[in-house]
mmCIF file of N, CA, C and O in Angstrom:
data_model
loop_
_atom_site.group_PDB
_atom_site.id
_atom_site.type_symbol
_atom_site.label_atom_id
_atom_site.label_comp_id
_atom_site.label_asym_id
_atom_site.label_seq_id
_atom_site.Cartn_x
_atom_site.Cartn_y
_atom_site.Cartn_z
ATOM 1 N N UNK M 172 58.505 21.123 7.431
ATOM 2 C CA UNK M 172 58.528 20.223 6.315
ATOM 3 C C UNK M 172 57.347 19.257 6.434
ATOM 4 O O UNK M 172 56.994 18.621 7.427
ATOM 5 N N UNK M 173 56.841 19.283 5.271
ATOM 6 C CA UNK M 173 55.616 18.090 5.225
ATOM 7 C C UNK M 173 55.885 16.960 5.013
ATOM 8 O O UNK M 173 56.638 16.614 4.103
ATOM 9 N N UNK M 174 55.143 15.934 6.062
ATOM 10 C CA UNK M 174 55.243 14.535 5.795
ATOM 11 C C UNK M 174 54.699 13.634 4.666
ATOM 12 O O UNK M 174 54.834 12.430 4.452
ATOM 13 N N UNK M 175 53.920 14.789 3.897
ATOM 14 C CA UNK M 175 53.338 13.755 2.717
ATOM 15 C C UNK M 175 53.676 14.936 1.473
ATOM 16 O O UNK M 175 53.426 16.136 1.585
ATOM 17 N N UNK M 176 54.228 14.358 0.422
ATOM 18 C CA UNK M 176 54.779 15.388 -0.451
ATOM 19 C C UNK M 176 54.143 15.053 -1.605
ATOM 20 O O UNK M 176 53.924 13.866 -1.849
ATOM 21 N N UNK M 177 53.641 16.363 -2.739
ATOM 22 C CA UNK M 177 52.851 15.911 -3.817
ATOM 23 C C UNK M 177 53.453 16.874 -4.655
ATOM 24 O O UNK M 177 53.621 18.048 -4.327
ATOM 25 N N UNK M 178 53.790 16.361 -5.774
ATOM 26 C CA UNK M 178 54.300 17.010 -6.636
ATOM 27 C C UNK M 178 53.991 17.154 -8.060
ATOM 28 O O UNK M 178 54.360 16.177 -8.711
ATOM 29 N N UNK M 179 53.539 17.891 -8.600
ATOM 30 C CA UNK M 179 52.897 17.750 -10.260
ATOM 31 C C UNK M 179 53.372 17.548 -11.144
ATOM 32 O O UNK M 179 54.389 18.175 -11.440
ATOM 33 N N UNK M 180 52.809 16.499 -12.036
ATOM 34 C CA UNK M 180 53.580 15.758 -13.530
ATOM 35 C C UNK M 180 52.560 16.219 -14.713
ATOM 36 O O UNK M 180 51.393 16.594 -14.823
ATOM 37 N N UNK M 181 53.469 16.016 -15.370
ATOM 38 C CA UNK M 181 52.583 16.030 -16.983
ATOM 39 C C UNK M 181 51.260 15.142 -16.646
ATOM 40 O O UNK M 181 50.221 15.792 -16.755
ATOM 41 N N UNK M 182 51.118 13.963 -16.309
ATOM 42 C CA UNK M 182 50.454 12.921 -16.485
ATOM 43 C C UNK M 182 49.600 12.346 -15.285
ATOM 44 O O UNK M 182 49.138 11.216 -15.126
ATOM 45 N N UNK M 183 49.516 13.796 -14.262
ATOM 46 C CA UNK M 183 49.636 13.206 -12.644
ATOM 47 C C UNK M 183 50.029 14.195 -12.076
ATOM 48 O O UNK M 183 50.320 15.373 -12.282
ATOM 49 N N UNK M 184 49.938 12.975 -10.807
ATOM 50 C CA UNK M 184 50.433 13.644 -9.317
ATOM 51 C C UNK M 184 51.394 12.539 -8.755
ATOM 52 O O UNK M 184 50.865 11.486 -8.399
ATOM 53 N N UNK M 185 52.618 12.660 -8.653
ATOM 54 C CA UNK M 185 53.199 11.960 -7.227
ATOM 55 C C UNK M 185 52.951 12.728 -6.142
ATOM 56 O O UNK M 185 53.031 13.936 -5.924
ATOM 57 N N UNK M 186 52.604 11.691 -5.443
ATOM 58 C CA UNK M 186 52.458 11.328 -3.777
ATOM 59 C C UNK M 186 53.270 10.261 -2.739
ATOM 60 O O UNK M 186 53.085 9.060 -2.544
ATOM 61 N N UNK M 187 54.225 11.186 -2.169
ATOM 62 C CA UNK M 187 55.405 10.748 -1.785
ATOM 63 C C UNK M 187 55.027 10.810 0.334
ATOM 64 O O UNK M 187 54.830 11.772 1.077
ATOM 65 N N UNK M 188 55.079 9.455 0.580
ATOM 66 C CA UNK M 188 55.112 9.831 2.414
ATOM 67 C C UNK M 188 56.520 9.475 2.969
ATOM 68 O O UNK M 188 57.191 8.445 2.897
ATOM 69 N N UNK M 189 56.672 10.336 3.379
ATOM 70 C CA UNK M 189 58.352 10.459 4.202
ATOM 71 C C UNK M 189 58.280 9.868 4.718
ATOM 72 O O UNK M 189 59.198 9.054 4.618
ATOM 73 N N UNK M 190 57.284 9.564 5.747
ATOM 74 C CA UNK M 190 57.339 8.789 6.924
ATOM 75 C C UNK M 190 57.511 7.582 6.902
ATOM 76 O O UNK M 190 58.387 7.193 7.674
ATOM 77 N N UNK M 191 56.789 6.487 6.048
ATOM 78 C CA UNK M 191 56.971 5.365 5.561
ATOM 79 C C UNK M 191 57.401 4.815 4.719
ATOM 80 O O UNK M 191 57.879 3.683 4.790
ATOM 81 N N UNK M 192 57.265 6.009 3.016
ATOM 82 C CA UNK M 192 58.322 5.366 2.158
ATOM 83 C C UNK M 192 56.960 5.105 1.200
ATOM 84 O O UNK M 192 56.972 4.794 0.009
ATOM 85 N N UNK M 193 56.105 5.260 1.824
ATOM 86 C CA UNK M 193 54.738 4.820 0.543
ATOM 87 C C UNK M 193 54.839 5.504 -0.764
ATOM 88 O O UNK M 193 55.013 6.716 -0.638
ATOM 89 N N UNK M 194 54.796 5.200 -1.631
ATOM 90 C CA UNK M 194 54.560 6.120 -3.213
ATOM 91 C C UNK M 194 53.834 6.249 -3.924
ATOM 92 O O UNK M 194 53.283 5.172 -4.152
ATOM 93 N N UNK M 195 53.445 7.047 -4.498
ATOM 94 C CA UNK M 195 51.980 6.400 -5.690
ATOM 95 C C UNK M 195 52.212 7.142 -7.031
ATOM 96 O O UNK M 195 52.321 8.343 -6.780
ATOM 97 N N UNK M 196 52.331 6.887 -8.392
ATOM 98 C CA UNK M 196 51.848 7.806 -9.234
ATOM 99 C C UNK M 196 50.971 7.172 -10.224
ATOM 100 O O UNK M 196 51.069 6.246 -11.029
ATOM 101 N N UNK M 197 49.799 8.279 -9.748
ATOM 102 C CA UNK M 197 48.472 7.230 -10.484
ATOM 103 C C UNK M 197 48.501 7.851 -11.286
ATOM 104 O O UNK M 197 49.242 8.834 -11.288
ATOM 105 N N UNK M 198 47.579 7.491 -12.478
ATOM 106 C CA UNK M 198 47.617 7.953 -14.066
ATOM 107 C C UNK M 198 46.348 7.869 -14.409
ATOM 108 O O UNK M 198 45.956 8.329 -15.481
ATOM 109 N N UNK M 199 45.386 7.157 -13.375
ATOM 110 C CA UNK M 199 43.728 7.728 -13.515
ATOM 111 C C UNK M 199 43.757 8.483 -12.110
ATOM 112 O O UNK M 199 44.821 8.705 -11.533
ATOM 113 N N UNK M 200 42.165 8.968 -11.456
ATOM 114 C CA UNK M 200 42.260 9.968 -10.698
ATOM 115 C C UNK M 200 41.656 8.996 -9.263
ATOM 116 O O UNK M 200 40.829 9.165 -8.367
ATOM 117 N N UNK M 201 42.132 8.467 -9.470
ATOM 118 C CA UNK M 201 41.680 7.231 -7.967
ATOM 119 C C UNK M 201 43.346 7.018 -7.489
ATOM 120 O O UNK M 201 44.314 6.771 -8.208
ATOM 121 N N UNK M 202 43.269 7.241 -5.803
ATOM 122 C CA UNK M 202 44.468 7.207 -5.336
ATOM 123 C C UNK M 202 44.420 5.344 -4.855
ATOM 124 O O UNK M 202 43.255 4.949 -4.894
ATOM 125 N N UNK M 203 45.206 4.469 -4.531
ATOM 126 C CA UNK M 203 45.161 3.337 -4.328
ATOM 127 C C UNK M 203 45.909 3.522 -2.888
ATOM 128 O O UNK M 203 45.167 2.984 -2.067
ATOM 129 N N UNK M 204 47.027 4.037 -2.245
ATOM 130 C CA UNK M 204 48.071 4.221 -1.205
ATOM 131 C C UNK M 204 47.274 5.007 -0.186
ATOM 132 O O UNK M 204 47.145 4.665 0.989
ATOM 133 N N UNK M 205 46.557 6.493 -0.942
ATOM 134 C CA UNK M 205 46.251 7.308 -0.515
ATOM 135 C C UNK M 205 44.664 7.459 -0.389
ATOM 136 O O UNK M 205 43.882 6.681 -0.935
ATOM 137 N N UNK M 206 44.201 8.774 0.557
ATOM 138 C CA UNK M 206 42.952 8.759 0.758
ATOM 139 C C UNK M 206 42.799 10.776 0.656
ATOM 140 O O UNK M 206 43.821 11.422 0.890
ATOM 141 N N UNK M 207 41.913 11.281 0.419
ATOM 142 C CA UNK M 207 41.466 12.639 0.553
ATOM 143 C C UNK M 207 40.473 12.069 1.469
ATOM 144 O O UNK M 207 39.849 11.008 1.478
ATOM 145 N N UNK M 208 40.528 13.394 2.460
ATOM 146 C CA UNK M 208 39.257 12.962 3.792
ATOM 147 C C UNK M 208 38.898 14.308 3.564
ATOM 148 O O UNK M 208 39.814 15.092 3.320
ATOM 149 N N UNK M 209 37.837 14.686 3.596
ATOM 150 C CA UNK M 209 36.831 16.234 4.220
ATOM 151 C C UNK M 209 37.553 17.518 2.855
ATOM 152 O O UNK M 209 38.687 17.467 2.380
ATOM 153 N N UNK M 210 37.040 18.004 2.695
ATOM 154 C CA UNK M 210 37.278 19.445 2.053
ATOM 155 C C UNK M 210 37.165 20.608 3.162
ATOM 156 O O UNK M 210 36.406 20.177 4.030
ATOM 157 N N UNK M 211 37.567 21.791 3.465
ATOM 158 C CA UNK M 211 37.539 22.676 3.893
ATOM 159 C C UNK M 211 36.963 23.526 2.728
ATOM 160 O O UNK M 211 36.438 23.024 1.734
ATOM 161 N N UNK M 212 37.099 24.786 2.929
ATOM 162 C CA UNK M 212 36.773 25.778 1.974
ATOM 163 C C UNK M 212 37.738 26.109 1.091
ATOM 164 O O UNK M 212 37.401 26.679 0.053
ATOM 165 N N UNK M 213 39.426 25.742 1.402
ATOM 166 C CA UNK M 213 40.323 25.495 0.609
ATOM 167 C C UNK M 213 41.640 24.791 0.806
ATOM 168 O O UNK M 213 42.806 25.005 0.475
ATOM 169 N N UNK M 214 40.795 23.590 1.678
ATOM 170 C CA UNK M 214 41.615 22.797 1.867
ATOM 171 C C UNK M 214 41.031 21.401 1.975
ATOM 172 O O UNK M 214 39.846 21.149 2.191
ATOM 173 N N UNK M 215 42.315 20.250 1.744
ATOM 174 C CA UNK M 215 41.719 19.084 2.374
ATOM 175 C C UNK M 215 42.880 17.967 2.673
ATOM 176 O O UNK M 215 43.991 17.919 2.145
ATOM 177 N N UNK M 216 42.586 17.490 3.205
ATOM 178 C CA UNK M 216 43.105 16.331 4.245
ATOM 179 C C UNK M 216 44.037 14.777 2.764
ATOM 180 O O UNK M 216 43.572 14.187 1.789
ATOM 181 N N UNK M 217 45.514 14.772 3.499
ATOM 182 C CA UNK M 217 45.615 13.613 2.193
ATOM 183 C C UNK M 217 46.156 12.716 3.552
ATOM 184 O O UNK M 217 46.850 13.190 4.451
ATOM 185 N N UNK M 218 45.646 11.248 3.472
ATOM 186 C CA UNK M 218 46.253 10.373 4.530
ATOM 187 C C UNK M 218 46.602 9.306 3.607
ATOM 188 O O UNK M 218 46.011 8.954 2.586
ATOM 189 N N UNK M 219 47.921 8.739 4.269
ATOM 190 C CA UNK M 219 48.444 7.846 3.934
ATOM 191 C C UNK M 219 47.636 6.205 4.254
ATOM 192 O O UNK M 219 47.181 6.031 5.384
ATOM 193 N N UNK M 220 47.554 5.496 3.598
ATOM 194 C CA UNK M 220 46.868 4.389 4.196
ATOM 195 C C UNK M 220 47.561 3.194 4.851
ATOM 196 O O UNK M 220 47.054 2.159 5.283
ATOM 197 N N UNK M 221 49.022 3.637 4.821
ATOM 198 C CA UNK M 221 49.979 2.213 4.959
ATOM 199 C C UNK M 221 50.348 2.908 6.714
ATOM 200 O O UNK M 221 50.275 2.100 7.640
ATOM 201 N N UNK M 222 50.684 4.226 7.000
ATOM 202 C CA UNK M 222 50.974 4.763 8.330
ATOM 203 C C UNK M 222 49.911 5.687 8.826
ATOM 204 O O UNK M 222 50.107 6.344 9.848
ATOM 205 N N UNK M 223 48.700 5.777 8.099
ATOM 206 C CA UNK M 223 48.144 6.108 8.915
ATOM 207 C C UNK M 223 48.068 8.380 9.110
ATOM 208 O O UNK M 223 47.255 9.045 9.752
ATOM 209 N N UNK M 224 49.282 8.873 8.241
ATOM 210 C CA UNK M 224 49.791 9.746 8.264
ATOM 211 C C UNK M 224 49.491 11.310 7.648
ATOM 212 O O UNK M 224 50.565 11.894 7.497
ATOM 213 N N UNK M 225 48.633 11.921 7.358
ATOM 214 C CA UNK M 225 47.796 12.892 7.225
ATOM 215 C C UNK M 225 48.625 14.269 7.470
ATOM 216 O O UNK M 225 49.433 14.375 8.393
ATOM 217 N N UNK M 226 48.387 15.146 6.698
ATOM 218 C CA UNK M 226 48.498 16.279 6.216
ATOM 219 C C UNK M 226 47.651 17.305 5.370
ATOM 220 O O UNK M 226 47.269 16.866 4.285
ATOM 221 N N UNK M 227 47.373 18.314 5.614
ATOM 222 C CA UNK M 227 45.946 19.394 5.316
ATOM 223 C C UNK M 227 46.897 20.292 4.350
ATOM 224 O O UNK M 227 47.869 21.030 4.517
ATOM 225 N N UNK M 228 46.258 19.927 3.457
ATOM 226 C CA UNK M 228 46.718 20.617 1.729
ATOM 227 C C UNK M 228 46.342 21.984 1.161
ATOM 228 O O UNK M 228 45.643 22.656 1.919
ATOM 229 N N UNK M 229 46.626 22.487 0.096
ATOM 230 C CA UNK M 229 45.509 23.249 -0.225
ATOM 231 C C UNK M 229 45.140 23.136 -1.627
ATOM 232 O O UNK M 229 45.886 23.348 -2.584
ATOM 233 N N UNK M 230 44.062 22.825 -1.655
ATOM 234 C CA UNK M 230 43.171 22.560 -2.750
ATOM 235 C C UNK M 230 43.646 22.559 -4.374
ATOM 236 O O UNK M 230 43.468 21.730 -5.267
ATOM 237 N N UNK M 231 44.406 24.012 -4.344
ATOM 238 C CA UNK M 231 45.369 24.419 -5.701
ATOM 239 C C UNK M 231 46.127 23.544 -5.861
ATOM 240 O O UNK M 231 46.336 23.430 -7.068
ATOM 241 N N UNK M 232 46.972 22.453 -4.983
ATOM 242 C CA UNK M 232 47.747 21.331 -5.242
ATOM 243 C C UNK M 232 47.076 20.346 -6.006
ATOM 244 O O UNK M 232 47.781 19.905 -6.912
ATOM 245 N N UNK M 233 45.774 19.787 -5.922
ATOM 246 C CA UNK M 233 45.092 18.880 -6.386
ATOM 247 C C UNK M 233 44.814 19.546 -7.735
ATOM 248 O O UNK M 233 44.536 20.727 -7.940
ATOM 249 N N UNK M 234 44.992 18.212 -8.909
ATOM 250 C CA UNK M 234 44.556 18.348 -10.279
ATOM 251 C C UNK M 234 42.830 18.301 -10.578
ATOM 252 O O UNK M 234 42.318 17.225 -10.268
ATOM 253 N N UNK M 235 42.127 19.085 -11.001
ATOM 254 C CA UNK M 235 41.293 19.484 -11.196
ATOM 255 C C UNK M 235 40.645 17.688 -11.118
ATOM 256 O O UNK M 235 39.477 17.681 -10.730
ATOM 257 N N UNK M 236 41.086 16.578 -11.350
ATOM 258 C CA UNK M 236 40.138 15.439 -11.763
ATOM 259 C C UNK M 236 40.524 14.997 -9.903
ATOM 260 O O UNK M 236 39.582 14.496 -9.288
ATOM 261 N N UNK M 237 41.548 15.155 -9.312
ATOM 262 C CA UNK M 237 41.342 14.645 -8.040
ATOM 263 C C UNK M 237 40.361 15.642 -6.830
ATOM 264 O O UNK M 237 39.902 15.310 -5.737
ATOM 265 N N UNK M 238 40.292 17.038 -7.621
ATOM 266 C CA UNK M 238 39.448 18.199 -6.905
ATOM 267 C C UNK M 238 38.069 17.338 -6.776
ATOM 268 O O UNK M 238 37.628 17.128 -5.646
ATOM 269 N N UNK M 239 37.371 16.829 -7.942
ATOM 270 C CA UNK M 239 36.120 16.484 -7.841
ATOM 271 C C UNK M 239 35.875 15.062 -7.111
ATOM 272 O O UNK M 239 34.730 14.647 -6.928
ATOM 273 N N UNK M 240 37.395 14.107 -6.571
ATOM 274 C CA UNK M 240 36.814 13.043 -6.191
ATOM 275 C C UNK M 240 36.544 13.744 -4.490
ATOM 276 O O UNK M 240 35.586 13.680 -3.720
ATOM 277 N N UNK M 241 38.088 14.495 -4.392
ATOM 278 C CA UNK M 241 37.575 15.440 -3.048
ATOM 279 C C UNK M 241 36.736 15.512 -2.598
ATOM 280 O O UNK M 241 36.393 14.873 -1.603
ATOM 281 N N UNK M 242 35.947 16.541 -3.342
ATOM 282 C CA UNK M 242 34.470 17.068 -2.966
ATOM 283 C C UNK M 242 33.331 16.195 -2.704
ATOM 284 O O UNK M 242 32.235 16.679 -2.422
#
């Protein structure tokens, strides 16, 4: 089970961290809670900023407007 959970909306992405309880659902494509670190070739890194707490995604999860802050 993953510690950072993202789930797709009409309008978005929630971004849910188990670990701490942090939440976010942004409605432009800038995370405020959260951070994307590094791209892989089809993956990338989402860390929490309140614990510190990181998990390696895959790319298809991210909405095409958070793909490009990724990169």
């Amino acid at each position: 089970m993953r510690d950072i959970i993202i789930s797709s909306k009409v309008n978005g992405l929630d971004v849910i961290c188990r670990h701490c309880g942090n939440n976010e659902s942004p409605k432009n494509p800038f995370l405020n809670r959260f951070r994307l670190e590094g791209t892989g070739k089809n993956s990338t890194t989402v860390r929490c900023l309140n614990c510190q707490t990181a998990v390696e995604i895959p790319l298809s999860e991210l909405s095409s407007l958070y793909y490009h802050y990724a990169c």
